[in-house]
Coordinates of C-alpha atoms in Angstrom, one line a residue:
M1 CA 18.5 11.1 17.3
K2 CA 17.7 7.4 16.8
F3 CA 18.8 5.8 13.6
E4 CA 15.2 5.0 12.6
Y5 CA 14.4 8.7 12.7
S6 CA 17.6 10.0 11.0
I7 CA 17.0 11.4 7.6
I8 CA 20.7 12.0 6.7
R9 CA 22.1 8.7 7.8
R10 CA 19.3 6.6 6.3
S11 CA 19.4 8.6 3.1
F12 CA 23.2 8.1 2.6
I13 CA 22.9 4.3 3.2
F14 CA 19.9 4.3 0.8
L15 CA 21.9 6.1 -1.8
F16 CA 24.8 3.7 -1.4
L17 CA 22.4 0.8 -2.0
V18 CA 21.0 2.6 -5.1
F19 CA 24.5 3.4 -6.3
L20 CA 25.4 -0.3 -6.2
G21 CA 22.2 -1.0 -8.1
F22 CA 23.1 1.6 -10.7
I23 CA 26.5 -0.2 -11.1
F24 CA 24.6 -3.3 -12.1
N25 CA 22.4 -1.3 -14.4
Y26 CA 25.5 0.1 -16.1
L27 CA 27.0 -3.3 -16.3
T28 CA 23.9 -4.5 -18.1
Q29 CA 24.5 -1.9 -20.8
F30 CA 28.2 -2.6 -20.9
Y31 CA 28.0 -6.4 -21.4
A32 CA 25.0 -6.0 -23.7
S33 CA 27.2 -3.8 -26.0
S34 CA 29.8 -6.6 -25.9
L35 CA 27.4 -9.4 -26.6
L36 CA 25.4 -7.7 -29.3
N37 CA 26.6 -6.1 -32.6
S38 CA 26.5 -2.4 -33.0
T39 CA 23.0 -2.4 -34.6
G40 CA 21.7 -4.7 -32.0
F41 CA 22.9 -2.7 -29.1
G42 CA 21.5 0.5 -30.6
I43 CA 18.1 -1.2 -30.8
F44 CA 18.5 -2.6 -27.3
Y45 CA 19.2 0.8 -25.8
E46 CA 16.3 2.3 -27.7
S47 CA 14.1 -0.4 -26.3
I48 CA 15.3 0.4 -22.7
T49 CA 14.5 4.1 -23.4
I50 CA 11.0 3.2 -24.5
I51 CA 10.5 1.1 -21.4
N52 CA 11.7 3.9 -19.2
F53 CA 9.5 6.4 -20.9
F54 CA 6.3 4.3 -20.5
F55 CA 7.3 3.5 -17.0
I56 CA 6.9 7.1 -15.9
P57 CA 3.2 7.0 -15.0
S58 CA 3.8 4.2 -12.4
I59 CA 6.4 6.5 -10.7
V60 CA 3.9 9.4 -10.6
L61 CA 1.1 7.2 -9.4
G62 CA 3.3 5.8 -6.7
M63 CA 4.3 9.2 -5.5
Y64 CA 0.7 10.3 -5.4
F65 CA -0.2 7.1 -3.5
T66 CA 2.5 7.6 -0.9
R67 CA 1.3 11.2 -0.4
Y68 CA -2.2 9.8 0.1
T69 CA -1.2 7.1 2.6
S70 CA 1.0 9.6 4.6
S71 CA -2.3 11.0 6.0
I72 CA -3.6 7.6 7.2
I73 CA -3.2 7.1 10.9
D74 CA -4.3 3.5 11.3
D75 CA -1.6 1.0 10.3
N76 CA -4.1 -1.7 9.3
H77 CA -5.9 0.8 7.0
R78 CA -2.6 1.7 5.4
K79 CA -1.7 -2.0 4.8
V80 CA -5.1 -2.6 3.2
E81 CA -4.6 0.4 0.9
C82 CA -1.1 -0.9 -0.1
K83 CA -2.5 -4.3 -0.8
C84 CA -5.4 -2.8 -2.9
Y85 CA -2.8 -0.7 -4.8
V86 CA -0.6 -3.7 -5.7
D87 CA -3.7 -5.8 -6.6
S88 CA -4.9 -2.9 -8.9
M89 CA -1.5 -3.0 -10.7
I90 CA -1.8 -6.7 -11.1
Y91 CA -5.3 -6.9 -12.5
R92 CA -5.9 -3.6 -14.2
G93 CA -2.3 -3.5 -15.5
G94 CA -2.5 -7.1 -16.6
L95 CA -5.7 -6.3 -18.5
I96 CA -4.3 -3.3 -20.3
F97 CA -0.8 -4.6 -21.1
G98 CA -2.1 -8.1 -21.8
T99 CA -4.4 -6.7 -24.4
I100 CA -1.6 -4.6 -25.9
F101 CA 0.7 -7.6 -25.9
M102 CA -1.8 -9.9 -27.7
L103 CA -2.6 -7.2 -30.3
L104 CA 1.1 -6.6 -31.1
L105 CA 1.8 -10.3 -31.2
L106 CA -1.2 -10.8 -33.5
I107 CA 0.1 -8.2 -35.9
Y108 CA 3.5 -9.8 -35.9
F109 CA 2.1 -13.2 -36.8
I110 CA -0.2 -11.8 -39.5
F111 CA 2.3 -9.5 -41.2
S112 CA 5.7 -11.1 -40.1
I113 CA 7.1 -7.7 -39.1
N114 CA 9.8 -8.3 -36.5
I115 CA 9.5 -4.9 -34.9
F116 CA 6.1 -5.8 -33.6
L117 CA 7.5 -8.9 -31.8
L118 CA 9.9 -6.5 -30.1
F119 CA 7.1 -4.1 -29.2
S120 CA 5.1 -6.9 -27.7
L121 CA 8.1 -7.9 -25.5
I122 CA 8.6 -4.3 -24.6
S123 CA 4.9 -4.1 -23.4
L124 CA 5.7 -7.1 -21.1
A125 CA 8.8 -5.4 -19.8
V126 CA 6.8 -2.3 -19.0
Y127 CA 4.1 -4.3 -17.2
S128 CA 6.8 -6.1 -15.1
S129 CA 8.3 -2.7 -14.3
Y130 CA 4.9 -1.5 -13.1
L131 CA 4.6 -4.5 -10.8
I132 CA 8.1 -4.0 -9.4
E133 CA 7.4 -0.3 -8.8
S134 CA 4.1 -1.2 -6.9
I135 CA 6.1 -3.2 -4.3
R136 CA 8.6 -0.3 -4.0
T137 CA 5.7 2.0 -3.4
V138 CA 4.5 -0.2 -0.5
F139 CA 7.9 0.2 1.2
E140 CA 7.9 3.9 0.5
S141 CA 4.4 4.3 1.9
N142 CA 5.5 2.7 5.2
N143 CA 8.7 4.9 5.4
K144 CA 11.0 1.9 5.0
I145 CA 13.9 3.7 3.4
L146 CA 16.5 1.0 3.7
W147 CA 14.1 -1.7 2.6
T148 CA 13.4 0.4 -0.5
G149 CA 17.1 0.8 -1.2
G150 CA 17.8 -2.9 -0.7
Y151 CA 14.8 -3.8 -2.9
T152 CA 16.0 -1.5 -5.6
L153 CA 19.4 -3.1 -5.5
V154 CA 18.0 -6.6 -5.8
S155 CA 15.7 -5.6 -8.6
L156 CA 18.6 -4.3 -10.7
I157 CA 20.7 -7.3 -9.9
F158 CA 17.9 -9.5 -11.1
R159 CA 17.6 -7.4 -14.3
F160 CA 21.3 -7.7 -14.9
I161 CA 21.4 -11.5 -14.5
F162 CA 18.3 -12.3 -16.5
T163 CA 18.8 -9.8 -19.3
L164 CA 22.3 -11.1 -19.9
I165 CA 21.2 -14.7 -19.7
G166 CA 18.5 -13.9 -22.3
I167 CA 21.1 -12.3 -24.6
V168 CA 23.6 -15.2 -24.2
I169 CA 21.0 -17.9 -24.8
G170 CA 19.0 -16.2 -27.6
G171 CA 21.8 -13.9 -29.0
T172 CA 19.2 -11.2 -29.9
V173 CA 17.7 -8.0 -28.5
W174 CA 14.4 -9.8 -28.3
S175 CA 15.7 -12.5 -26.0
G176 CA 17.4 -9.8 -23.8
I177 CA 14.2 -7.9 -23.4
F178 CA 12.3 -11.1 -22.6
G179 CA 14.9 -11.8 -19.9
L180 CA 14.5 -8.3 -18.5
S181 CA 10.7 -8.9 -18.3
L182 CA 11.2 -12.3 -16.7
S183 CA 13.4 -10.8 -13.9
G184 CA 10.6 -8.4 -13.0
F185 CA 7.9 -11.1 -12.8
I186 CA 10.0 -13.4 -10.8
L187 CA 11.0 -10.8 -8.2
F188 CA 7.5 -9.5 -7.9
A189 CA 6.1 -13.0 -7.3
V190 CA 8.6 -13.6 -4.6
M191 CA 8.0 -10.2 -2.9
Y192 CA 4.2 -10.5 -3.2
H193 CA 4.3 -13.9 -1.5
Y194 CA 6.6 -12.6 1.2
L195 CA 4.4 -9.5 2.0
Y196 CA 0.9 -10.9 1.6
A197 CA 0.9 -14.7 1.7
K198 CA 0.5 -14.7 5.5
S199 CA -0.9 -11.2 6.0
N200 CA -2.9 -10.9 9.2
F201 CA -5.0 -7.7 8.5
N202 CA -8.6 -7.7 7.7
K203 CA -9.2 -6.4 4.2
E204 CA -13.0 -6.3 4.7
D205 CA -12.7 -3.6 7.3
F206 CA -11.7 -0.9 4.9
I207 CA -12.6 0.1 1.3
S208 CA -9.8 1.7 -0.7
E209 CA -10.4 5.3 -1.4
F210 CA -7.4 5.9 -3.6
N211 CA -8.6 4.5 -6.9
A212 CA -11.3 7.2 -7.1
T213 CA -8.6 9.9 -7.2
L214 CA -6.8 8.5 -10.2
V215 CA -8.9 10.4 -12.6
S216 CA -8.4 13.7 -10.9
K217 CA -7.0 16.7 -12.7
Q218 CA -4.1 16.9 -10.2
V219 CA -2.8 13.4 -11.1
A220 CA -3.2 14.0 -14.8
L221 CA -1.1 17.2 -14.6
F222 CA 1.5 15.5 -12.5
V223 CA 1.8 12.7 -15.0
L224 CA 1.9 15.2 -18.0
S225 CA 4.7 17.3 -16.4
F226 CA 6.8 14.2 -15.6
V227 CA 6.3 12.8 -19.1
L228 CA 7.4 16.1 -20.7
V229 CA 10.5 16.4 -18.5
S230 CA 11.5 12.8 -19.4
F231 CA 10.7 13.3 -23.0
V232 CA 13.1 16.3 -23.1
M233 CA 15.8 14.2 -21.3
Y234 CA 15.6 11.3 -23.8
I235 CA 14.7 13.1 -27.0
D236 CA 18.3 13.2 -28.2
V237 CA 18.5 9.4 -28.1
L238 CA 15.2 9.1 -30.0
L239 CA 16.4 11.5 -32.6
A240 CA 19.8 9.8 -32.9
Y241 CA 18.0 6.6 -33.9
Y242 CA 16.8 8.3 -37.1
V243 CA 19.8 10.6 -37.8
L244 CA 22.9 8.5 -37.0
P245 CA 24.0 5.3 -38.8
P246 CA 23.9 2.1 -36.6
S247 CA 27.6 2.1 -35.8
D248 CA 27.6 5.7 -34.6
L249 CA 24.3 5.2 -32.8
S250 CA 25.7 2.5 -30.6
I251 CA 28.7 4.7 -29.7
Y252 CA 26.4 7.6 -28.9
V253 CA 24.0 5.7 -26.7
A254 CA 26.9 4.0 -24.9
S255 CA 28.3 7.4 -24.0
A256 CA 24.9 8.6 -22.9
V257 CA 24.4 5.9 -20.3
L258 CA 26.3 7.5 -17.5
S259 CA 25.3 11.1 -18.1
K260 CA 21.6 10.2 -18.1
G261 CA 22.1 7.9 -15.2
L262 CA 23.4 10.8 -13.2
L263 CA 20.1 12.7 -13.8
L264 CA 18.1 9.6 -12.7
F265 CA 20.3 8.8 -9.6
S266 CA 18.6 11.4 -7.3
L267 CA 15.1 10.3 -8.3
P268 CA 14.9 7.3 -5.9
L269 CA 15.8 9.5 -3.0
T270 CA 13.2 12.1 -3.9
K271 CA 10.6 9.3 -4.1
V272 CA 11.5 7.6 -0.8
L273 CA 11.4 10.9 1.1
Y274 CA 8.3 12.2 -0.6
P275 CA 5.8 10.7 1.8
I276 CA 7.8 12.1 4.8
I277 CA 7.7 15.6 3.2
A278 CA 4.0 15.3 2.3
N279 CA 3.1 14.1 5.8
N280 CA 1.6 16.8 7.9
G281 CA 2.7 15.2 11.2
N282 CA -0.6 13.5 12.0
N283 CA 0.6 9.9 12.4
S284 CA 3.5 7.7 13.6
M285 CA 5.3 7.9 10.3
E286 CA 6.6 11.4 11.0
V287 CA 10.3 11.4 11.5
E288 CA 10.9 15.2 12.2
D289 CA 9.0 17.8 14.1
N290 CA 9.3 20.4 11.4
N291 CA 9.0 19.3 7.8
K292 CA 10.9 22.2 6.5
Y293 CA 14.1 20.8 8.0
V294 CA 13.4 17.5 6.2
V295 CA 13.3 19.5 2.9
I296 CA 16.5 21.3 3.7
K297 CA 18.3 18.1 4.5
M298 CA 17.0 16.4 1.4
L299 CA 18.2 19.4 -0.8
G300 CA 21.6 19.3 0.9
I301 CA 22.0 15.6 0.2
M302 CA 20.9 16.1 -3.4
F303 CA 23.4 18.9 -3.9
V304 CA 26.3 16.8 -2.4
V305 CA 25.4 13.7 -4.5
S306 CA 24.9 15.7 -7.7
T307 CA 28.2 17.6 -7.3
C308 CA 30.1 14.4 -6.6
G309 CA 28.5 12.8 -9.6
V310 CA 29.4 15.6 -11.9
V311 CA 33.0 15.7 -10.7
V312 CA 33.5 12.0 -11.1
L313 CA 31.9 12.1 -14.6
L314 CA 34.2 15.0 -15.7
L315 CA 37.4 13.5 -14.3
L316 CA 36.8 9.9 -15.5
S317 CA 34.8 10.6 -18.7
D318 CA 37.4 9.1 -20.9
V319 CA 37.4 5.9 -18.9
L320 CA 33.7 5.5 -18.2
T321 CA 32.2 6.4 -21.6

């Protein structure tokens, strides 16, 4: 079997790239805990948790979009749909999060409540995450597994660099979250220019049909189920913020980084293979004659990765947490 059609080989290379990215994600938390005091790091991790929580709808919409594009035969049509999807995230997302940002910033200036300044920066970070995810969705829609892995790695390296620069320069959680937001905007601008500055497809030939489906009951239930699962996964951290003193909170969230990271590690592979599984074999994106074997291979890879992760976490728990 050719490499471009191999699910297993591409998946393991993809997971290796994502693993490298997760190392940088962990290093972000590690160095943030060193640069910030215990209270500051607790707030920083809570902010990251909030960002991840509100980031969920973009993941769900991305998966729904890749399932939609998997049925499109014409490559030019698919490119137009991807461009429309990214533009929708730019303009509609910008309108929504821009309004939220301005309202929170206005409350901060009127009442001088610092937490609202942090919330306004968190809204920017969520928006930048949506933009980053929209580009990842484009790669996933076109079955570019290795491009998706490389892009994920680069995005987490950018987050690592700019977040720590923000903390070092500003010395606060606020400056760190601003650096995180900035990393997303910069990478998105670069990738958008790379993908679409010299695009040669005719956007006028097609009208995007995806936006009309966003209000469907199916998408709403998909989003709701994903949100509930993520809420259960992070509820202990949210409760810890109100129950534990600041010093204990920082220790608790630091020990939770790896265990929760293990739960999230398999998600990128699920997303990148989702359009292949959803595809019914009607276009050139199909990489297997029988989709049930794709599912079996994916489940096997998930089992191996999860088992290895649990074993490493158990054996090295004293060192890594």
